[in-house]
CSV table of C-alpha atoms and ligand atoms in Angstrom, one decimal:
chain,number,residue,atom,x,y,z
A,22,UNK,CA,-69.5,-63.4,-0.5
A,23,UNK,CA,-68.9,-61.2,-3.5
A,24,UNK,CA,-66.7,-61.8,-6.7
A,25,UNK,CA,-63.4,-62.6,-6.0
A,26,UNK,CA,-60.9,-59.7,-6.5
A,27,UNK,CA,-57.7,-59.2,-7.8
A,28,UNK,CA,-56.4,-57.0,-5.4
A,29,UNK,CA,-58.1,-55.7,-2.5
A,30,UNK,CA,-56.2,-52.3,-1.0
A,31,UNK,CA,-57.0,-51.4,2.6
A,32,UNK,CA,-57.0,-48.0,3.1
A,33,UNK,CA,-58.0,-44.5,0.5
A,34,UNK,CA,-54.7,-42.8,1.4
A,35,UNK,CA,-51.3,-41.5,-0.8
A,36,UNK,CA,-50.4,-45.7,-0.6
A,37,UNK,CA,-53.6,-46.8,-1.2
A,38,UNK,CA,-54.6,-45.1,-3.7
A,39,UNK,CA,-51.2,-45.0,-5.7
A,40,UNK,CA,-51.2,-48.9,-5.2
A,41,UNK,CA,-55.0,-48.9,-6.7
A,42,UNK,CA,-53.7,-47.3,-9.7
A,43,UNK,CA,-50.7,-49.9,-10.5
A,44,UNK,CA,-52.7,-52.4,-10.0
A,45,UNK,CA,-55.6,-51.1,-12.4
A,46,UNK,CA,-53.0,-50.5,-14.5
A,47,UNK,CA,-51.5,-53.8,-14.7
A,48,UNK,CA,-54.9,-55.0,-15.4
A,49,UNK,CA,-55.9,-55.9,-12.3
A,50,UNK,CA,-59.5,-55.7,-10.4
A,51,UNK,CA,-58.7,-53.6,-7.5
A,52,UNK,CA,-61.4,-52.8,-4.7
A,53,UNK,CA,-60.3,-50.0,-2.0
A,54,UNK,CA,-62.3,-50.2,1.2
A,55,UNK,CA,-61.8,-47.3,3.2
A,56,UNK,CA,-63.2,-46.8,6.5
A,57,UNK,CA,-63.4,-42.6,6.4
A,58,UNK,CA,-62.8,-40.2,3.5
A,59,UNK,CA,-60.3,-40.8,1.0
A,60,UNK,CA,-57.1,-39.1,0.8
A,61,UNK,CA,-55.5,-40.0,4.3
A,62,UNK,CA,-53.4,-37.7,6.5
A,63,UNK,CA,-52.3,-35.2,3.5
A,64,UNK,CA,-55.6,-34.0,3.2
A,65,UNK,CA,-55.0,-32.0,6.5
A,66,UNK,CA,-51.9,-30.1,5.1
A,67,UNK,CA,-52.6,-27.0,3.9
A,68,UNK,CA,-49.6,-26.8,1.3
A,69,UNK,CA,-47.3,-29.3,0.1
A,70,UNK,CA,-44.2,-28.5,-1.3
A,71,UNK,CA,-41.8,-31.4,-1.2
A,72,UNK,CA,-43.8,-33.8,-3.7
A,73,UNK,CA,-41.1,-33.8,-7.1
A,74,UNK,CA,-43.3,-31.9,-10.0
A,75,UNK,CA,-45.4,-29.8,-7.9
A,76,UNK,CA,-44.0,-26.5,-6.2
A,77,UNK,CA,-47.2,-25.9,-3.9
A,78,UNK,CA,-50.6,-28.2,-3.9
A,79,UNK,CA,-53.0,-28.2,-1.1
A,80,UNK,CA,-53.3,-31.6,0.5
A,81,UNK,CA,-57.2,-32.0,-0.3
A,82,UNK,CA,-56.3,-31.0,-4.0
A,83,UNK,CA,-53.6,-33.5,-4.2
A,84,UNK,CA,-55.7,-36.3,-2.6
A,85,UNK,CA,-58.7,-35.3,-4.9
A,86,UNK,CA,-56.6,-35.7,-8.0
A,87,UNK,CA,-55.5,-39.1,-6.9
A,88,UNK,CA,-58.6,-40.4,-6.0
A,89,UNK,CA,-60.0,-39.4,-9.5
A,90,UNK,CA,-57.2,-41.0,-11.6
A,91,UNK,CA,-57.7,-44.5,-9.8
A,92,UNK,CA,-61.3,-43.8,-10.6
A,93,UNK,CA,-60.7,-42.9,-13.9
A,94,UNK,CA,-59.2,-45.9,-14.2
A,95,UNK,CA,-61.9,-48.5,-12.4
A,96,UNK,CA,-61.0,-48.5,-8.9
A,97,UNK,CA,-64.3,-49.8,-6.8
A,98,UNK,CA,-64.7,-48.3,-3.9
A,99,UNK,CA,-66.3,-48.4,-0.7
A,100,UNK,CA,-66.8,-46.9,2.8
A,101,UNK,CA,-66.5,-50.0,4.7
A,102,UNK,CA,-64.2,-50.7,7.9
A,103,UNK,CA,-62.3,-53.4,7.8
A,104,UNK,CA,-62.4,-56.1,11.0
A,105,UNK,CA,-59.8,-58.6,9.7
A,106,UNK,CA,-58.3,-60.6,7.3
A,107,UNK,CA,-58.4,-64.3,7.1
A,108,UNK,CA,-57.4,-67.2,5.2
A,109,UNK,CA,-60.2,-69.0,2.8
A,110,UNK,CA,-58.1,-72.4,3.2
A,111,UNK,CA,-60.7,-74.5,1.4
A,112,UNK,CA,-59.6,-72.3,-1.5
A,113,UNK,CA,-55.9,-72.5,-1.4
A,114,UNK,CA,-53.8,-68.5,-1.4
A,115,UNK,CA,-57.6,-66.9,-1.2
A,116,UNK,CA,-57.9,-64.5,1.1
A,117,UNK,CA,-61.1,-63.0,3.1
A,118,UNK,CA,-61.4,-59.4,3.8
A,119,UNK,CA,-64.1,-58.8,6.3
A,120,UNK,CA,-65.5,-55.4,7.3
A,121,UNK,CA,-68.6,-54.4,9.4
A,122,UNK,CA,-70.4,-55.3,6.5
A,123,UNK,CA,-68.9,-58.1,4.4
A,124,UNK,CA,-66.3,-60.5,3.4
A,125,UNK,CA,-64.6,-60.1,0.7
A,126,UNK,CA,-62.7,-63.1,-1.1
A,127,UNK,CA,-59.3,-61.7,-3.1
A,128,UNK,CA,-55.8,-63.0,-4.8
A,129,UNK,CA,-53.8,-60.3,-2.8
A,130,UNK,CA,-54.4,-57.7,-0.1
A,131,UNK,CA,-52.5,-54.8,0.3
A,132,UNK,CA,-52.3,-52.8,3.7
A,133,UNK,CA,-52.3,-49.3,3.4
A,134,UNK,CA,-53.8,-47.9,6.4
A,135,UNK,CA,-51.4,-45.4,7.1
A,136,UNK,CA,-51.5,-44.2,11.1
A,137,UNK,CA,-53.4,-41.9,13.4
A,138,UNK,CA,-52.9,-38.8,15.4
A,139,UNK,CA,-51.3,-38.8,18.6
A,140,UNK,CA,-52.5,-37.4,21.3
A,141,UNK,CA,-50.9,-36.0,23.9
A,142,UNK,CA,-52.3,-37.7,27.3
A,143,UNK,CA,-52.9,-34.7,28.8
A,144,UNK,CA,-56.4,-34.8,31.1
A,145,UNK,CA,-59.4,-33.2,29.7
A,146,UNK,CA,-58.0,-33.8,26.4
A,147,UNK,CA,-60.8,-35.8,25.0
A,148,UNK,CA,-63.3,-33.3,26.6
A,149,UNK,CA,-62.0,-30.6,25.4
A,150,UNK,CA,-61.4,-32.1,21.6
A,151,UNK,CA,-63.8,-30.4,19.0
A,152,UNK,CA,-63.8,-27.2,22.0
A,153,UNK,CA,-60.4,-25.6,21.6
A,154,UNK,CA,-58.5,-28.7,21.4
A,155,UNK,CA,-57.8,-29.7,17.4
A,156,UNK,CA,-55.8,-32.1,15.4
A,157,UNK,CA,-56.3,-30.7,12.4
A,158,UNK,CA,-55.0,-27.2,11.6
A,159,UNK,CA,-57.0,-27.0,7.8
A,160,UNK,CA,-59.7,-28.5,9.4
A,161,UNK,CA,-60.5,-26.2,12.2
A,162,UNK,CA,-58.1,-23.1,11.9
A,163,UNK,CA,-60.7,-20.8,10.3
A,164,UNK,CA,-62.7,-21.1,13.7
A,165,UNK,CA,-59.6,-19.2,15.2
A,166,UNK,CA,-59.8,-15.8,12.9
A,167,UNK,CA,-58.0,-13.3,14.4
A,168,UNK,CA,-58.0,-15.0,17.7
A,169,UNK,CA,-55.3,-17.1,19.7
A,170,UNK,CA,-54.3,-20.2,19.0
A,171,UNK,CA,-51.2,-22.4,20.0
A,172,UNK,CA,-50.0,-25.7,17.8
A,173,UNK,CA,-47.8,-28.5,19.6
A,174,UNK,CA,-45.1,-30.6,18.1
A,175,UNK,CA,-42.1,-29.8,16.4
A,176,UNK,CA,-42.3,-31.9,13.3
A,177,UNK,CA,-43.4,-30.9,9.9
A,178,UNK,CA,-46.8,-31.2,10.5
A,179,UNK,CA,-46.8,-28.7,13.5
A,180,UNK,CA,-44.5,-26.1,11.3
A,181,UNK,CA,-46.8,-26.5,8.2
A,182,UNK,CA,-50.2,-25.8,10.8
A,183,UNK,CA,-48.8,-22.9,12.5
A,184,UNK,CA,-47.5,-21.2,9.4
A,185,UNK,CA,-51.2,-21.7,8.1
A,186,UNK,CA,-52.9,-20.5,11.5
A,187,UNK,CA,-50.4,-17.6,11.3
A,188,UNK,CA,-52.4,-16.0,8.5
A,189,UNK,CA,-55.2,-16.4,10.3
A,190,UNK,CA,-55.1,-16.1,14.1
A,191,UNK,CA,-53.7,-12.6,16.1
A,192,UNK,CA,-51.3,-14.8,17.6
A,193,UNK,CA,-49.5,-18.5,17.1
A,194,UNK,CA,-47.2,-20.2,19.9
A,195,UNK,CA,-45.3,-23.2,18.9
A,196,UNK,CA,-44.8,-25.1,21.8
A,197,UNK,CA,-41.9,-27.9,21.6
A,198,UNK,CA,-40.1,-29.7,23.9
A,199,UNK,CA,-36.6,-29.3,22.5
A,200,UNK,CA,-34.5,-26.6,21.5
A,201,UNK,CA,-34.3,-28.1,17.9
A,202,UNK,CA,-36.8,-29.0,15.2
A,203,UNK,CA,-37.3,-32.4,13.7
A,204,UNK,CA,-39.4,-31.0,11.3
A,205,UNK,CA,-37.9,-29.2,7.6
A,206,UNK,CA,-35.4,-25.8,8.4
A,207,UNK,CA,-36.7,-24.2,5.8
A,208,UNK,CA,-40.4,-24.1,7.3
A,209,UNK,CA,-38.8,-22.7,10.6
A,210,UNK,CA,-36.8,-19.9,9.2
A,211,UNK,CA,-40.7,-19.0,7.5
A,212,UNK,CA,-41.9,-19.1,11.0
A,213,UNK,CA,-39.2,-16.7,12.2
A,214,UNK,CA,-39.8,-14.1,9.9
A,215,UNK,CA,-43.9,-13.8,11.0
A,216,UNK,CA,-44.9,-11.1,13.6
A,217,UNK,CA,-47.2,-13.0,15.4
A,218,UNK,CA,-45.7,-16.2,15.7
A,219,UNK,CA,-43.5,-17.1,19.3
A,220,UNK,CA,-41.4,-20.3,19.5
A,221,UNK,CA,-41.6,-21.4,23.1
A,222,UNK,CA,-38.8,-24.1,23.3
A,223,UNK,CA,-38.0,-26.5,25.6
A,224,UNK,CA,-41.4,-26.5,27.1
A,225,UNK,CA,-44.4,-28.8,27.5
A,226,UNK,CA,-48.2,-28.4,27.7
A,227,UNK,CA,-49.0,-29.6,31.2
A,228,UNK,CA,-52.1,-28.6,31.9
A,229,UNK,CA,-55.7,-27.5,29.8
A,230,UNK,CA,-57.6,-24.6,31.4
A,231,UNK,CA,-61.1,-23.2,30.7
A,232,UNK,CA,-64.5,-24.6,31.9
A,233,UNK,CA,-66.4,-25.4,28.7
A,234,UNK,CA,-64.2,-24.8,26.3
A,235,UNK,CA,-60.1,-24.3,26.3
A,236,UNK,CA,-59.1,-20.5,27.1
A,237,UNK,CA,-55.9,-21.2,27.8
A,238,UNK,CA,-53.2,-24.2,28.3
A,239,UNK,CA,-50.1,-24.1,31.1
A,240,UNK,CA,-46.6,-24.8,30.0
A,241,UNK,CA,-43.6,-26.0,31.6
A,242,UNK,CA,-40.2,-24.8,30.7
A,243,UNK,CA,-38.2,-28.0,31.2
A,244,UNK,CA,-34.9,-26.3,31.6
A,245,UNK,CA,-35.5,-23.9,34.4
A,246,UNK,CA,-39.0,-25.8,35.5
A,247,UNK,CA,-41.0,-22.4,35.1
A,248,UNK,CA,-44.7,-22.6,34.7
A,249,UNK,CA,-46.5,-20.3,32.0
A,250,UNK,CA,-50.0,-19.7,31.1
A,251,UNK,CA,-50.7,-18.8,27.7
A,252,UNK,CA,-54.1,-17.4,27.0
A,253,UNK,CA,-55.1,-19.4,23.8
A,254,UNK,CA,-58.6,-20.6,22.4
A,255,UNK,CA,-57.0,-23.0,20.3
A,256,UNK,CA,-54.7,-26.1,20.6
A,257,UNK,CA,-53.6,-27.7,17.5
A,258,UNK,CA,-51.6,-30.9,18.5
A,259,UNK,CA,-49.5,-32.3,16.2
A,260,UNK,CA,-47.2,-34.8,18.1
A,261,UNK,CA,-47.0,-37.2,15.4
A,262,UNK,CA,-48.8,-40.3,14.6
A,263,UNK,CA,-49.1,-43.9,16.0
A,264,UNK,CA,-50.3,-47.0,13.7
A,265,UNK,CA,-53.8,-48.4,13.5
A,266,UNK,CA,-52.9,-52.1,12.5
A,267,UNK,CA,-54.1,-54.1,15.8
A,268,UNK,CA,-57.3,-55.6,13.3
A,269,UNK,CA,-54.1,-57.3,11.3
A,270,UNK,CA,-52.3,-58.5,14.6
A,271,UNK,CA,-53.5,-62.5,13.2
A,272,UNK,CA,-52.6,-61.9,10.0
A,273,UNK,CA,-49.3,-60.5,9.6
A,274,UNK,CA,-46.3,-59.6,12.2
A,275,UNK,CA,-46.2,-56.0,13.8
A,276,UNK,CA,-43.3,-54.6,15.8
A,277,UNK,CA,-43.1,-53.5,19.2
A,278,UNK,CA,-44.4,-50.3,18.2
A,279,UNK,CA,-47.6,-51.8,16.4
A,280,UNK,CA,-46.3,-51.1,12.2
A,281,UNK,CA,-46.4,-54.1,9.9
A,282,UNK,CA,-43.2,-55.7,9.6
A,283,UNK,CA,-42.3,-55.5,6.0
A,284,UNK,CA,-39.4,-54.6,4.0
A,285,UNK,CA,-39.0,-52.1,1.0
A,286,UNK,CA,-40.7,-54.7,-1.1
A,287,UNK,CA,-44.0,-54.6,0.5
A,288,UNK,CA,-44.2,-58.0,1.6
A,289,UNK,CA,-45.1,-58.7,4.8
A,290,UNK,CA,-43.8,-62.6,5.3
A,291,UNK,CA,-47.4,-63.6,5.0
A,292,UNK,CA,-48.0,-65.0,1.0
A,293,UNK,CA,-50.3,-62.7,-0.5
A,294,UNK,CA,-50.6,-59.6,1.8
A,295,UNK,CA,-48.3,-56.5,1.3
A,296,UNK,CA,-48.3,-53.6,3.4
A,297,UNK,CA,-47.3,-50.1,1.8
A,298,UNK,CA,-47.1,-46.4,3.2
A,299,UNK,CA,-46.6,-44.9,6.8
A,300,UNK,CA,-48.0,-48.3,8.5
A,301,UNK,CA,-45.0,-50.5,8.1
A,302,UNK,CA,-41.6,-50.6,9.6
A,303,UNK,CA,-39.5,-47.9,7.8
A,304,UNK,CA,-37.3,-44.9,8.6
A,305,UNK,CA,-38.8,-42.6,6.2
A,306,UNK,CA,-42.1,-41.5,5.9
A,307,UNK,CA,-43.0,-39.2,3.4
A,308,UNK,CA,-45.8,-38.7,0.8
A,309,UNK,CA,-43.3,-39.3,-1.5
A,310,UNK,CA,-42.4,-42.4,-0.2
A,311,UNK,CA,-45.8,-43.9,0.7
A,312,UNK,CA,-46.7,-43.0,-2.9
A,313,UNK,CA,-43.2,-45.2,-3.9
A,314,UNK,CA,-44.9,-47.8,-1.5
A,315,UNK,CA,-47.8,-47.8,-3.2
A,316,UNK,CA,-46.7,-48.2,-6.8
A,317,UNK,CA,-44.3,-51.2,-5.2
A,318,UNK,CA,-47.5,-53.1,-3.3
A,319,UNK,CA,-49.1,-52.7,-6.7
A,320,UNK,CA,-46.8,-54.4,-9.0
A,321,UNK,CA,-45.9,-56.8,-6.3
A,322,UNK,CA,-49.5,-57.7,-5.6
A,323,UNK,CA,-50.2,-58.0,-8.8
A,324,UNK,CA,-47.8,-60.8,-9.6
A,325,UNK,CA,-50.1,-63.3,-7.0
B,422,NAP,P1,-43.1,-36.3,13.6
B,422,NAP,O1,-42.2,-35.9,12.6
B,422,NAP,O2,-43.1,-37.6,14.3
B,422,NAP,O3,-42.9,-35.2,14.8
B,422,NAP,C1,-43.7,-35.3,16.0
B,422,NAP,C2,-43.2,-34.1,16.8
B,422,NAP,O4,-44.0,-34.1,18.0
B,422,NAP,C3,-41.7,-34.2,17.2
B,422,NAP,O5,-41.2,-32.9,17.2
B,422,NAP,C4,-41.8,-34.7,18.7
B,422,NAP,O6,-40.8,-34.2,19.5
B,422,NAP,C5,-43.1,-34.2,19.1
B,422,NAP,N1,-43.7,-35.0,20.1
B,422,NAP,C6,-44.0,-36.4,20.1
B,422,NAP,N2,-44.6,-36.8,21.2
B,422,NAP,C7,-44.8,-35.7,21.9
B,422,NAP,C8,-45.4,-35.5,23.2
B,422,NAP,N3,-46.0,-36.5,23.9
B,422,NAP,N4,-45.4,-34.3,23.7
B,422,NAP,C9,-44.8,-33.2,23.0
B,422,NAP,N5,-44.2,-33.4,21.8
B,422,NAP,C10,-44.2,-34.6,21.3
B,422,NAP,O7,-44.7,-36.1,13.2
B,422,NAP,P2,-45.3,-35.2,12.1
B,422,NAP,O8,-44.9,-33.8,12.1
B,422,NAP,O9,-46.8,-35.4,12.2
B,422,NAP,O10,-44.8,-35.9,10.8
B,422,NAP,C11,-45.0,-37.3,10.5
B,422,NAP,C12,-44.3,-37.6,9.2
B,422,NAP,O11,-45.0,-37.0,8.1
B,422,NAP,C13,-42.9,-37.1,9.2
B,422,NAP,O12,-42.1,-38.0,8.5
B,422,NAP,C14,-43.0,-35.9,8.4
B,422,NAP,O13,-41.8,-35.5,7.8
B,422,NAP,C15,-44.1,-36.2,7.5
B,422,NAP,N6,-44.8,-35.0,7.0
B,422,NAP,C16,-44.5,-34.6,5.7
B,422,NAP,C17,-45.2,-33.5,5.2
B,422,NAP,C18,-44.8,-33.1,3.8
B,422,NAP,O14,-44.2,-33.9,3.2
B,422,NAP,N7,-45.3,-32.0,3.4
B,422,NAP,C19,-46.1,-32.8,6.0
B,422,NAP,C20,-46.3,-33.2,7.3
B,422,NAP,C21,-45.7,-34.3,7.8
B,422,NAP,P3,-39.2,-34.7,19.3
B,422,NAP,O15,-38.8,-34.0,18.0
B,422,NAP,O16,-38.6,-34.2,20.5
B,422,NAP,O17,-39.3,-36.1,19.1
């Protein structure tokens, strides 16, 4: 067992990380334990331009710059997975953080573990991952220079990677299944304008083709049931996100989805722990609004 902490913040992302630096800032001790690098999905887009004050920051930068203020600041951190959180009942509204490594005793704990790729079920997904098959655009678009690559999804994170392959590879499909975007109008009319970008609507990847590594992927039109093979050696899927909260299943209540069930406050019905950013129950979920979830859990976790 270690000191007990103020605050303990689950999870280096645009919540965690915001929440880190209310809390520091309210005086607080605040450990983050983060279980891979910091800065959480946004270091994987290549530009940002819907965060008020900037016009255009890369992801990474804007993680970086985050991390370093709460540093600044006295954030502890550590690489550490977290396994669970209990109650430390012989010490009445303590609670124990445990990861692979420790346990960590702490006033409040704040959830901020954002969510995870989703991927698309196909088979020979997994085998083909890291040989074609991507799910990160920033990552592993330079690998695709001048060659052809395809991105799935019709969010923002699929317009946002295929407007970044498109300045790289000869050619970029978007594949969606709908006619209609969910992601922002404005990246779409940018992706109409590029030469070597083709929107094939209404259509789903059904199949993944090459031996050792993808060379090309099948697609169904869903209206007229047509099957298509597009010579690609790239697949950047970008299907949206599912949570990662099933270590917190004891501790706190998640929907039938698998978020935390909090409201706009942070709190999650269980005294002391708070969950902030794209892992609870909300409708919106933007780096804007994780970082307003953040600076919430802090203040609120900070009164314990
Ligand atoms: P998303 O908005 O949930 O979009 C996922 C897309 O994938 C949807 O178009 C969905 O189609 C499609 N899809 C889902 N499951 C599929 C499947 N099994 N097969 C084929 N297509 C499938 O996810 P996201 O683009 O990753 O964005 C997540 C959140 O982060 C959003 O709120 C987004 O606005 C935000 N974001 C913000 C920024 C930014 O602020 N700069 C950047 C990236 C993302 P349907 O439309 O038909 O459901």
């Amino acid at each position: 067992m270690k000191d007990i902490n103020d605050i303990i913040v689950i999870g280096a992302g645009t919540a965690g990380l915001t929440c880190a630096i209310y809390g520091l800032r309210a005086g607080k001790s605040v450990l983050v334990l983060e279980e891979k690098m910091y800065g959480g999905q946004i270091v994987n887009t290549p530009s940002v331009e819907n965060y008020p004050g900037y016009k255009n920051i890369s992801g990474f930068e804007f993680a970086n710059n985050l991390y370093e203020q709460a540093k600044a600041l006295g954030m502890e951190y550590r690489n550490e997975k977290v396994t669970g959180i209990k109650t430390c009942s012989e010490k009445n509204g303590l609670r124990a953080v445990v990861t692979e490594k420790e346990t960590y005793e702490t006033r409040a704990v704040v959830i901020a573990t954002g969510a995870k790729n989703r991927m698309l079920g196909l088979e020979r997904e997994k085998e083909l991952t890291g040989k074609g098959v991507s799910y990160c655009a920033t990552c592993d678009g330079a690998f695709f220079k001048g060659r052809a690559a395809a991105v799935v999804g019709g969010g923002n994170t699929a317009l946002e990677d295929a407007l970044f392959l498109s300045n790289y590879c000869s050619k970029v499909y978007v594949i969606h299944r709908r006619e209609e975007f969910r992601g922002d109008k404005s990246d779409v009319d940018k992706l109409k304008t590029k030469e070597n970008v083709e929107l094939v609507l209404n259509s789903t990847v059904e199949e993944l083709l090459g031996e050792n590594t993808l060379n090309g992927v099948n697609v169904r039109n869903v209206n007229d049931n047509t099957l298509t093979k597009l010579s690609v050696d790239g697949l950047f899927v970008a299907v949206g996100q599912v949570p990662d909260n099933e270590s917190f299943r004891e501790a706190v209540k998640l929907d039938d989805k698998g978020y935390i069930v909090a409201g706009e406050d942070c709190r999650t019905g269980t005294d002391g722990i708070f969950a902030a950013g794209d892992c609870r129950t909300k409708g919106v979920r933007q780096l804007v609004t994780a970082a307003g979830d953040g600076a919430v859990a802090g203040l609120e976790a900070s009164k314990v």
